[in-house]
Coordinates of C-alpha atoms and ligand atoms in Angstrom, one line a residue:
M3 CA -69.1 14.8 -175.9
G4 CA -71.6 13.2 -173.4
R5 CA -74.8 14.5 -175.5
W6 CA -74.7 12.6 -178.4
P7 CA -74.4 8.6 -178.5
R8 CA -71.7 7.2 -180.4
L9 CA -71.9 5.4 -183.6
S10 CA -71.3 1.9 -181.9
R11 CA -74.0 2.9 -179.2
I12 CA -76.6 2.9 -182.2
V13 CA -75.8 0.3 -183.8
G14 CA -75.6 -1.9 -181.0
M15 CA -72.1 -2.7 -180.1
R16 CA -70.9 -0.5 -176.5
R17 CA -66.8 -0.1 -176.6
L18 CA -66.3 -0.8 -173.1
L19 CA -63.1 0.1 -171.0
L20 CA -62.7 -3.0 -167.7
L21 CA -60.2 -1.1 -164.7
G22 CA -59.0 -3.4 -162.2
S23 CA -59.7 -6.3 -164.5
T24 CA -57.5 -8.6 -162.5
G25 CA -59.4 -8.6 -159.5
S26 CA -63.3 -10.5 -158.3
I27 CA -65.1 -7.0 -160.5
G28 CA -62.4 -7.5 -163.1
T29 CA -62.9 -11.5 -163.8
Q30 CA -66.2 -11.8 -163.2
A31 CA -66.8 -9.0 -165.6
L32 CA -64.4 -10.6 -168.3
D33 CA -67.0 -13.6 -167.9
I34 CA -70.1 -11.6 -168.8
V35 CA -68.2 -9.9 -171.5
Q36 CA -67.4 -13.1 -173.3
R37 CA -70.6 -14.5 -173.4
S38 CA -71.7 -10.8 -174.4
D39 CA -72.6 -10.0 -178.0
D40 CA -73.0 -6.3 -177.1
L41 CA -69.5 -5.7 -175.2
E42 CA -66.0 -4.5 -176.8
L43 CA -63.4 -4.7 -174.7
V44 CA -61.0 -1.9 -175.5
G45 CA -58.8 -1.6 -173.0
L46 CA -57.9 -3.3 -169.7
S47 CA -56.0 -2.2 -166.2
A48 CA -54.7 -3.7 -163.1
Q49 CA -52.1 -2.3 -160.5
R50 CA -49.0 -4.8 -160.8
S51 CA -50.3 -8.3 -161.5
W52 CA -48.7 -7.7 -165.1
Q53 CA -48.7 -11.2 -166.0
S54 CA -52.5 -12.0 -165.5
L55 CA -53.3 -8.5 -167.2
V56 CA -51.3 -9.4 -170.3
A57 CA -52.8 -12.9 -170.2
Q58 CA -56.4 -11.3 -170.2
A59 CA -55.2 -9.0 -173.4
Q60 CA -54.3 -11.7 -175.4
A61 CA -57.2 -13.7 -174.5
H62 CA -59.5 -11.1 -175.2
G63 CA -58.0 -9.6 -178.2
V64 CA -57.2 -6.6 -176.4
G65 CA -54.1 -3.9 -177.7
R66 CA -54.1 -2.0 -174.8
I67 CA -53.5 -2.0 -171.2
A68 CA -52.5 0.2 -168.3
L69 CA -50.7 -0.9 -165.0
A70 CA -50.3 1.6 -162.1
D71 CA -47.0 -0.1 -161.4
P72 CA -44.1 1.1 -163.0
E73 CA -41.9 -1.6 -162.6
A74 CA -44.5 -4.0 -163.4
G75 CA -45.7 -1.9 -166.5
A76 CA -42.2 -2.0 -167.9
M77 CA -42.0 -5.7 -167.3
A78 CA -45.7 -6.2 -169.2
A79 CA -44.0 -4.1 -172.5
A80 CA -40.7 -6.5 -172.4
A81 CA -43.2 -9.3 -172.6
W82 CA -45.6 -8.0 -174.7
P83 CA -44.1 -6.3 -177.7
E84 CA -47.6 -6.2 -179.7
G85 CA -49.3 -4.9 -177.1
E86 CA -49.5 -1.1 -176.1
V87 CA -48.5 -0.6 -172.2
L88 CA -49.4 2.7 -170.7
V89 CA -47.8 3.6 -166.9
G90 CA -48.7 4.9 -164.0
A91 CA -51.2 7.3 -162.7
E92 CA -51.5 9.5 -166.3
G93 CA -51.1 5.7 -168.2
L94 CA -54.4 5.3 -167.0
V95 CA -55.9 8.8 -167.6
R96 CA -54.6 8.1 -170.8
L97 CA -56.3 4.6 -171.3
V98 CA -59.4 7.0 -170.3
V99 CA -59.0 9.4 -172.3
E100 CA -58.0 8.0 -175.8
S101 CA -59.9 4.1 -176.0
D102 CA -63.0 6.0 -177.0
A103 CA -65.1 4.2 -175.2
D104 CA -69.1 4.5 -174.5
L105 CA -68.8 2.6 -171.1
V106 CA -65.7 2.5 -168.2
L107 CA -66.3 0.0 -165.2
N108 CA -64.4 0.9 -162.4
A109 CA -63.6 -1.9 -160.5
L110 CA -60.6 -0.7 -158.5
V111 CA -60.3 -1.0 -155.1
G112 CA -59.7 1.7 -152.7
A113 CA -59.4 5.6 -153.2
A114 CA -57.3 5.3 -156.2
G115 CA -60.2 4.6 -158.0
L116 CA -61.3 8.4 -157.7
G117 CA -59.0 9.6 -160.2
P118 CA -60.5 7.4 -163.1
T119 CA -63.7 8.2 -162.3
V120 CA -63.1 11.6 -162.7
T121 CA -61.8 11.2 -165.6
A122 CA -64.5 9.1 -167.4
L123 CA -67.0 11.4 -166.1
G124 CA -65.4 14.7 -167.1
E125 CA -64.8 12.9 -170.5
G126 CA -68.8 12.6 -170.6
I127 CA -68.1 8.6 -170.9
D128 CA -71.0 6.5 -169.0
L129 CA -69.7 4.7 -165.6
A130 CA -70.1 1.3 -164.5
L131 CA -69.4 2.0 -160.5
A132 CA -68.0 -1.1 -158.7
N133 CA -65.3 1.5 -156.6
K134 CA -67.7 2.5 -153.9
E135 CA -64.7 4.5 -152.7
S136 CA -65.1 7.0 -155.3
L137 CA -68.4 8.0 -153.9
V138 CA -67.6 7.8 -150.3
V139 CA -64.4 10.4 -150.9
G140 CA -65.7 13.0 -153.3
G141 CA -69.9 11.9 -153.7
E142 CA -70.8 15.5 -154.3
L143 CA -68.2 16.6 -156.9
V144 CA -68.5 13.8 -158.7
T145 CA -72.0 13.5 -158.8
Q146 CA -72.0 17.0 -160.0
L147 CA -69.4 16.5 -162.8
A148 CA -71.6 13.4 -164.2
E149 CA -74.9 16.3 -164.0
A150 CA -72.2 18.3 -165.8
T151 CA -71.3 16.1 -168.8
G152 CA -74.2 14.5 -169.2
A153 CA -72.1 10.9 -168.3
Q154 CA -74.6 8.4 -166.6
I155 CA -73.5 6.7 -163.4
I156 CA -74.4 2.9 -163.1
P157 CA -74.1 1.1 -159.3
V158 CA -72.6 -2.3 -159.6
D159 CA -72.4 -3.0 -155.8
S160 CA -75.4 -4.9 -155.1
E161 CA -77.0 -3.4 -153.1
H162 CA -77.4 -0.4 -155.1
S163 CA -77.7 -2.5 -157.9
A164 CA -80.9 -3.6 -156.3
I165 CA -82.1 -0.4 -155.6
H166 CA -81.8 1.0 -158.4
Q167 CA -83.9 -1.9 -160.6
L168 CA -86.4 -1.2 -157.3
V169 CA -87.0 2.7 -157.9
C170 CA -86.9 3.0 -161.7
G171 CA -90.7 2.9 -161.8
E172 CA -91.2 5.2 -158.9
Q173 CA -92.1 8.6 -159.2
A174 CA -90.0 10.9 -157.6
G175 CA -91.6 11.5 -154.2
S176 CA -92.8 8.1 -153.3
V177 CA -89.8 6.4 -151.8
E178 CA -89.9 7.2 -148.0
R179 CA -87.0 5.0 -147.0
L180 CA -83.9 2.8 -148.4
V181 CA -83.0 -0.6 -146.9
L182 CA -79.3 -2.0 -147.2
T183 CA -79.4 -5.6 -146.2
A184 CA -76.0 -6.9 -144.5
S185 CA -75.3 -10.1 -144.2
G186 CA -73.0 -9.2 -141.2
G187 CA -70.5 -11.1 -142.2
P188 CA -67.9 -13.8 -139.8
F189 CA -68.7 -12.1 -136.8
R190 CA -72.1 -12.1 -136.4
G191 CA -73.0 -12.9 -132.8
Y192 CA -69.3 -12.4 -131.4
T193 CA -68.7 -10.3 -128.3
K194 CA -66.1 -7.4 -127.8
E195 CA -64.0 -10.4 -126.3
D196 CA -64.7 -12.7 -129.2
L197 CA -62.9 -9.9 -131.5
E198 CA -60.0 -9.3 -129.8
Q199 CA -58.8 -13.3 -130.4
V200 CA -60.2 -13.4 -134.7
T201 CA -57.5 -13.8 -137.0
I202 CA -56.7 -12.4 -140.5
E203 CA -57.9 -15.9 -142.0
Q204 CA -60.9 -16.0 -139.6
A205 CA -61.8 -12.6 -141.0
L206 CA -61.3 -13.5 -145.0
T207 CA -63.8 -16.1 -144.7
H208 CA -67.0 -14.2 -145.7
P209 CA -70.0 -16.6 -145.1
T210 CA -71.7 -15.5 -148.4
W211 CA -69.5 -13.7 -150.9
E212 CA -66.7 -14.2 -152.3
M213 CA -64.8 -10.9 -152.9
G214 CA -61.2 -8.9 -153.2
A215 CA -59.7 -9.1 -149.7
K216 CA -59.8 -5.4 -148.9
I217 CA -63.8 -5.7 -149.0
T218 CA -63.7 -9.0 -147.5
I219 CA -62.5 -7.3 -144.0
D220 CA -64.8 -4.0 -144.3
S221 CA -67.9 -6.7 -144.4
A222 CA -66.4 -8.6 -141.1
T223 CA -66.2 -4.7 -139.8
L224 CA -68.9 -3.6 -141.0
M225 CA -67.3 -0.5 -142.5
N226 CA -68.5 -1.7 -146.2
K227 CA -72.1 -1.2 -145.1
G228 CA -71.1 2.2 -144.2
L229 CA -69.3 2.9 -147.1
E230 CA -72.3 1.6 -149.2
L231 CA -74.6 4.1 -146.6
I232 CA -72.8 7.2 -148.0
E233 CA -72.7 5.2 -151.5
A234 CA -76.9 5.1 -151.4
H235 CA -77.2 8.9 -150.3
H236 CA -75.1 10.1 -153.2
F237 CA -76.6 7.1 -155.9
F238 CA -80.1 8.1 -155.0
G239 CA -79.9 11.2 -153.2
T240 CA -81.7 10.3 -150.4
P241 CA -81.0 12.0 -146.8
Y242 CA -79.1 10.1 -144.1
E243 CA -82.2 9.6 -142.3
R244 CA -84.0 7.8 -144.7
I245 CA -81.8 5.1 -145.2
D246 CA -81.5 1.9 -143.0
V247 CA -79.3 -1.2 -142.9
V248 CA -80.9 -4.7 -141.7
V249 CA -78.7 -7.5 -141.0
H250 CA -80.2 -10.6 -143.2
P251 CA -77.4 -13.5 -143.3
Q252 CA -78.8 -15.1 -145.8
S253 CA -77.7 -12.6 -148.5
I254 CA -80.7 -13.7 -150.2
V255 CA -83.0 -9.8 -150.3
H256 CA -80.1 -7.2 -151.7
A257 CA -82.1 -4.2 -150.4
L258 CA -85.4 -3.1 -150.1
V259 CA -87.3 0.2 -150.7
N260 CA -90.2 1.4 -148.5
L261 CA -93.1 3.8 -150.3
C262 CA -95.0 6.2 -149.3
D263 CA -98.4 3.7 -149.7
G264 CA -97.0 1.6 -147.1
S265 CA -95.5 -0.7 -150.1
T266 CA -92.5 -2.1 -149.1
L267 CA -90.3 -3.4 -152.8
A268 CA -87.4 -5.5 -152.1
H269 CA -84.9 -7.2 -154.8
L270 CA -84.3 -11.3 -154.6
G271 CA -81.5 -13.6 -155.4
Y272 CA -78.6 -15.7 -154.8
P273 CA -75.8 -13.8 -154.2
D274 CA -73.8 -13.7 -157.5
M275 CA -71.6 -11.0 -158.7
R276 CA -72.1 -11.3 -162.0
V277 CA -75.9 -10.1 -161.8
P278 CA -74.9 -6.9 -161.1
I279 CA -72.3 -6.4 -163.0
A280 CA -74.3 -7.9 -166.4
Y281 CA -76.9 -5.5 -165.3
A282 CA -74.6 -2.5 -165.6
L283 CA -72.7 -3.3 -168.5
H284 CA -76.2 -3.6 -170.2
Y285 CA -78.2 -1.5 -168.9
P286 CA -80.9 -0.4 -169.9
E287 CA -81.1 -4.1 -171.8
R288 CA -81.2 -7.4 -169.5
V289 CA -79.4 -10.4 -170.8
A290 CA -79.8 -13.9 -169.8
L291 CA -76.8 -15.5 -167.6
P292 CA -76.4 -18.7 -166.6
V293 CA -77.7 -18.4 -162.9
K294 CA -79.8 -20.4 -160.6
T295 CA -83.4 -18.9 -160.7
L296 CA -84.1 -18.3 -156.8
D297 CA -86.4 -21.2 -155.2
L298 CA -87.1 -20.0 -152.2
A299 CA -88.9 -23.2 -150.9
Q300 CA -85.1 -24.5 -151.0
V301 CA -83.9 -21.6 -149.1
G302 CA -86.6 -22.1 -146.4
A303 CA -86.1 -19.1 -144.2
L304 CA -85.0 -15.4 -144.8
T305 CA -84.5 -13.8 -141.4
F306 CA -83.4 -9.9 -140.7
E307 CA -82.2 -8.8 -137.1
P308 CA -80.7 -5.0 -136.4
V309 CA -77.1 -4.3 -136.7
D310 CA -74.9 -4.2 -133.4
L311 CA -73.3 -1.4 -133.5
E312 CA -71.7 -1.8 -130.2
T313 CA -69.5 -4.3 -130.9
L314 CA -68.5 -3.3 -134.8
P315 CA -68.2 0.2 -134.2
C316 CA -67.7 0.8 -138.1
L317 CA -71.3 1.2 -139.2
R318 CA -71.7 3.7 -136.5
L319 CA -68.5 6.0 -137.3
A320 CA -69.4 5.9 -141.2
R321 CA -73.1 7.5 -140.6
E322 CA -71.2 9.8 -137.9
A323 CA -68.4 11.3 -140.8
A324 CA -71.6 11.1 -143.0
V325 CA -73.9 13.5 -141.4
A326 CA -70.7 15.8 -140.6
G327 CA -70.1 15.9 -144.1
G328 CA -67.5 18.2 -145.7
S329 CA -64.0 16.2 -145.8
A330 CA -64.8 13.7 -143.0
P331 CA -66.1 10.1 -145.7
C332 CA -62.9 10.9 -147.1
V333 CA -61.0 11.1 -143.7
L334 CA -63.3 7.9 -142.3
N335 CA -62.3 5.9 -145.7
A336 CA -58.4 6.8 -145.7
A337 CA -58.1 5.5 -142.3
N338 CA -60.1 3.0 -142.9
E339 CA -57.4 1.9 -146.1
V340 CA -54.3 2.2 -143.7
A341 CA -55.9 0.2 -141.3
V342 CA -57.2 -3.0 -142.8
H343 CA -53.6 -2.8 -144.9
A344 CA -52.3 -3.1 -141.6
F345 CA -54.4 -6.1 -140.2
L346 CA -53.8 -7.7 -144.1
E347 CA -50.0 -7.4 -142.9
G348 CA -50.4 -8.3 -139.1
R349 CA -49.1 -5.0 -138.0
L350 CA -52.5 -4.3 -136.2
R351 CA -55.4 -6.4 -134.5
F352 CA -59.1 -6.8 -135.8
Y353 CA -60.4 -5.0 -133.1
E354 CA -57.8 -2.1 -133.1
I355 CA -59.4 -0.9 -136.9
P356 CA -62.2 1.4 -136.1
I357 CA -60.2 2.8 -132.7
V358 CA -57.6 3.8 -135.7
I359 CA -60.7 5.5 -137.9
E360 CA -62.0 7.1 -134.8
S361 CA -58.8 8.8 -133.7
T362 CA -58.5 9.5 -137.0
L363 CA -61.3 11.5 -137.5
D364 CA -60.9 13.1 -134.0
R365 CA -57.4 14.3 -135.2
I366 CA -58.3 15.7 -138.6
G367 CA -61.9 16.6 -137.6
S368 CA -64.0 17.8 -141.4
E369 CA -63.1 21.0 -144.0
T370 CA -65.7 22.7 -146.7
I371 CA -65.0 20.7 -149.8
H372 CA -64.0 23.5 -152.2
S373 CA -62.3 20.9 -154.8
F374 CA -60.9 17.8 -155.4
D375 CA -57.3 19.2 -154.0
T376 CA -59.0 19.3 -151.1
L377 CA -60.2 15.8 -150.5
Y378 CA -56.4 14.3 -151.5
E379 CA -55.0 17.0 -148.9
A380 CA -57.3 15.4 -146.7
D381 CA -56.9 11.7 -148.0
R382 CA -53.1 12.5 -147.2
S383 CA -53.2 13.8 -143.7
A384 CA -56.0 10.8 -142.8
R385 CA -53.3 8.7 -144.1
E386 CA -50.3 10.2 -142.6
A387 CA -52.5 10.2 -138.8
A388 CA -53.5 6.5 -139.1
S389 CA -50.3 5.0 -140.0
E390 CA -48.6 7.1 -137.0
M391 CA -51.4 5.1 -134.6
V392 CA -50.6 2.4 -135.7
Q393 CA -46.9 2.6 -135.9
S394 CA -47.2 3.7 -132.4
G395 CA -48.6 0.5 -131.3
L396 CA -50.3 1.9 -128.2
L397 CA -53.8 1.6 -129.6
G398 CA -56.4 0.0 -126.9
R399 CA -53.7 -3.3 -125.8
Ligands
NAP1866 N1 -65.7 -8.7 -155.0 C1 -66.9 -7.9 -154.5 O1 -67.8 -8.6 -155.0 C2 -67.3 -6.6 -154.6 C3 -68.7 -6.3 -154.2 C4 -69.2 -4.8 -154.4 C5 -68.1 -3.9 -154.3 N2 -66.9 -4.1 -154.4 C6 -66.3 -3.3 -155.1 O2 -65.5 -3.1 -156.3 C7 -64.3 -2.7 -156.0 C8 -63.0 -4.0 -156.6 O3 -63.3 -5.3 -155.7 P1 -62.8 -6.0 -155.8 O4 -63.1 -7.3 -154.6 O5 -62.9 -6.5 -157.3 O6 -61.0 -5.9 -155.4 P2 -59.8 -6.9 -156.2 O7 -60.1 -8.0 -156.1 O8 -58.8 -6.3 -154.6 O9 -59.0 -6.4 -157.2 C9 -58.8 -4.6 -157.7 C10 -58.3 -4.7 -158.6 O10 -58.2 -3.4 -158.8 C11 -56.5 -3.4 -159.2 N3 -55.7 -2.0 -158.1 C12 -55.9 -2.4 -156.7 N4 -55.2 -1.1 -156.1 C13 -54.7 -0.2 -157.4 C14 -54.5 1.0 -157.8 N5 -53.8 1.8 -156.9 N6 -54.5 1.0 -158.8 C15 -54.6 0.7 -160.2 N7 -55.3 -0.3 -159.9 C16 -55.6 -0.9 -158.3 C17 -55.8 -4.4 -159.0 O11 -54.6 -4.6 -159.3 P3 -53.6 -5.9 -159.2 O12 -54.1 -6.9 -159.5 O13 -52.7 -5.6 -160.0 O14 -53.6 -5.8 -157.8 C18 -57.3 -5.4 -159.6 O15 -56.9 -5.6 -160.7 C19 -63.9 -2.3 -154.5 O16 -64.4 -0.8 -154.2 C20 -65.4 -2.9 -153.5 O17 -65.7 -2.4 -153.1 C21 -66.7 -5.7 -154.9

């Protein structure tokens, strides 16, 4: 299916399916779609925000939506009889398989995004991937699937979009190292003692990016950079020892690429996710966007510093799990999701998040991945172990 360009592609229109449309990436993607003459929206999905989803469908003339939550799906179907409402995990699969899309934007949050990633790639449909967890959990299998069906995966994460743009003119073998930049989050410069006092509100206040709750907490713990390290490894096939992270509080430089001749390429721009989203939705074309042109004299200084792995250990945990390989990144991700969820509900302290993750990794370990079933089983065991730890309430107190 992925071998022949669809007719819509040949005539310039791209049929886009937008998964997770009610979220931070999803709503910004809708802004891009509205400005584009080349994108035709063929479906939308959410977990349970049915009112927003129906309103989006009506505003964008979309006839078919999917809601993961059955109750929300029933409400949407009752309120919107003229539309088609698909429900549950199966509904999401049907939406992907039956929409005849040229491109799926996966903007779900968490490991729940793996299913739609696999379905889209299995159907040979190109994938604009915001859901980094898909690659963290199932990187090898996901990239093998894309190769087998000929579907492309185009990054949406700003750092990976930056690298994608930087390396596309380079010959294989000329790239020495990739450097991901990190803002450092709201707790840059904090001590371990300071972290014992931080609140949910403080952790949800990101200094440079406005994002969904889960990724904002991941940015505060630096787990987001750990997930991005694994994502970069799978996207670009670069060994972990050749991917670095540097703290850059202004978030103007999104990534750097060190080349074999001593040159370093950098991608710069004001932090605005519409730029990488538009790049992914239109690739290989570029479209004009109403964003400010970078004015370095106005920015003044760009500063860089090493990551404090001691105070915020999540990046170290992610790198260790990545190097261990097998199901370890899947376990890391599941434990992180459980811990972040518990933190956002006030059941876990901020500094306990890495403790839950490290203890879960120690308890579950890593297994060789034979199939997606190995991953689903590792995900389930890790969630169970992490939830038990959170409930026991004995973590580092
Ligand atoms: N936000 C950013 O600036 C940014 C930047 C780079 C990368 N990313 C990545 O992009 C992804 C999305 O992030 P976000 O910040 O946009 O998240 P978000 O604001 O929380 O939105 C998540 C979307 O996914 C839906 N969803 C959540 N859980 C689901 C489930 N179990 N099944 C089906 N749908 C589900 C939500 O529906 P409801 O509205 O019904 O909950 C919502 O539409 C994440 O992987 C994140 O790491 C985000």
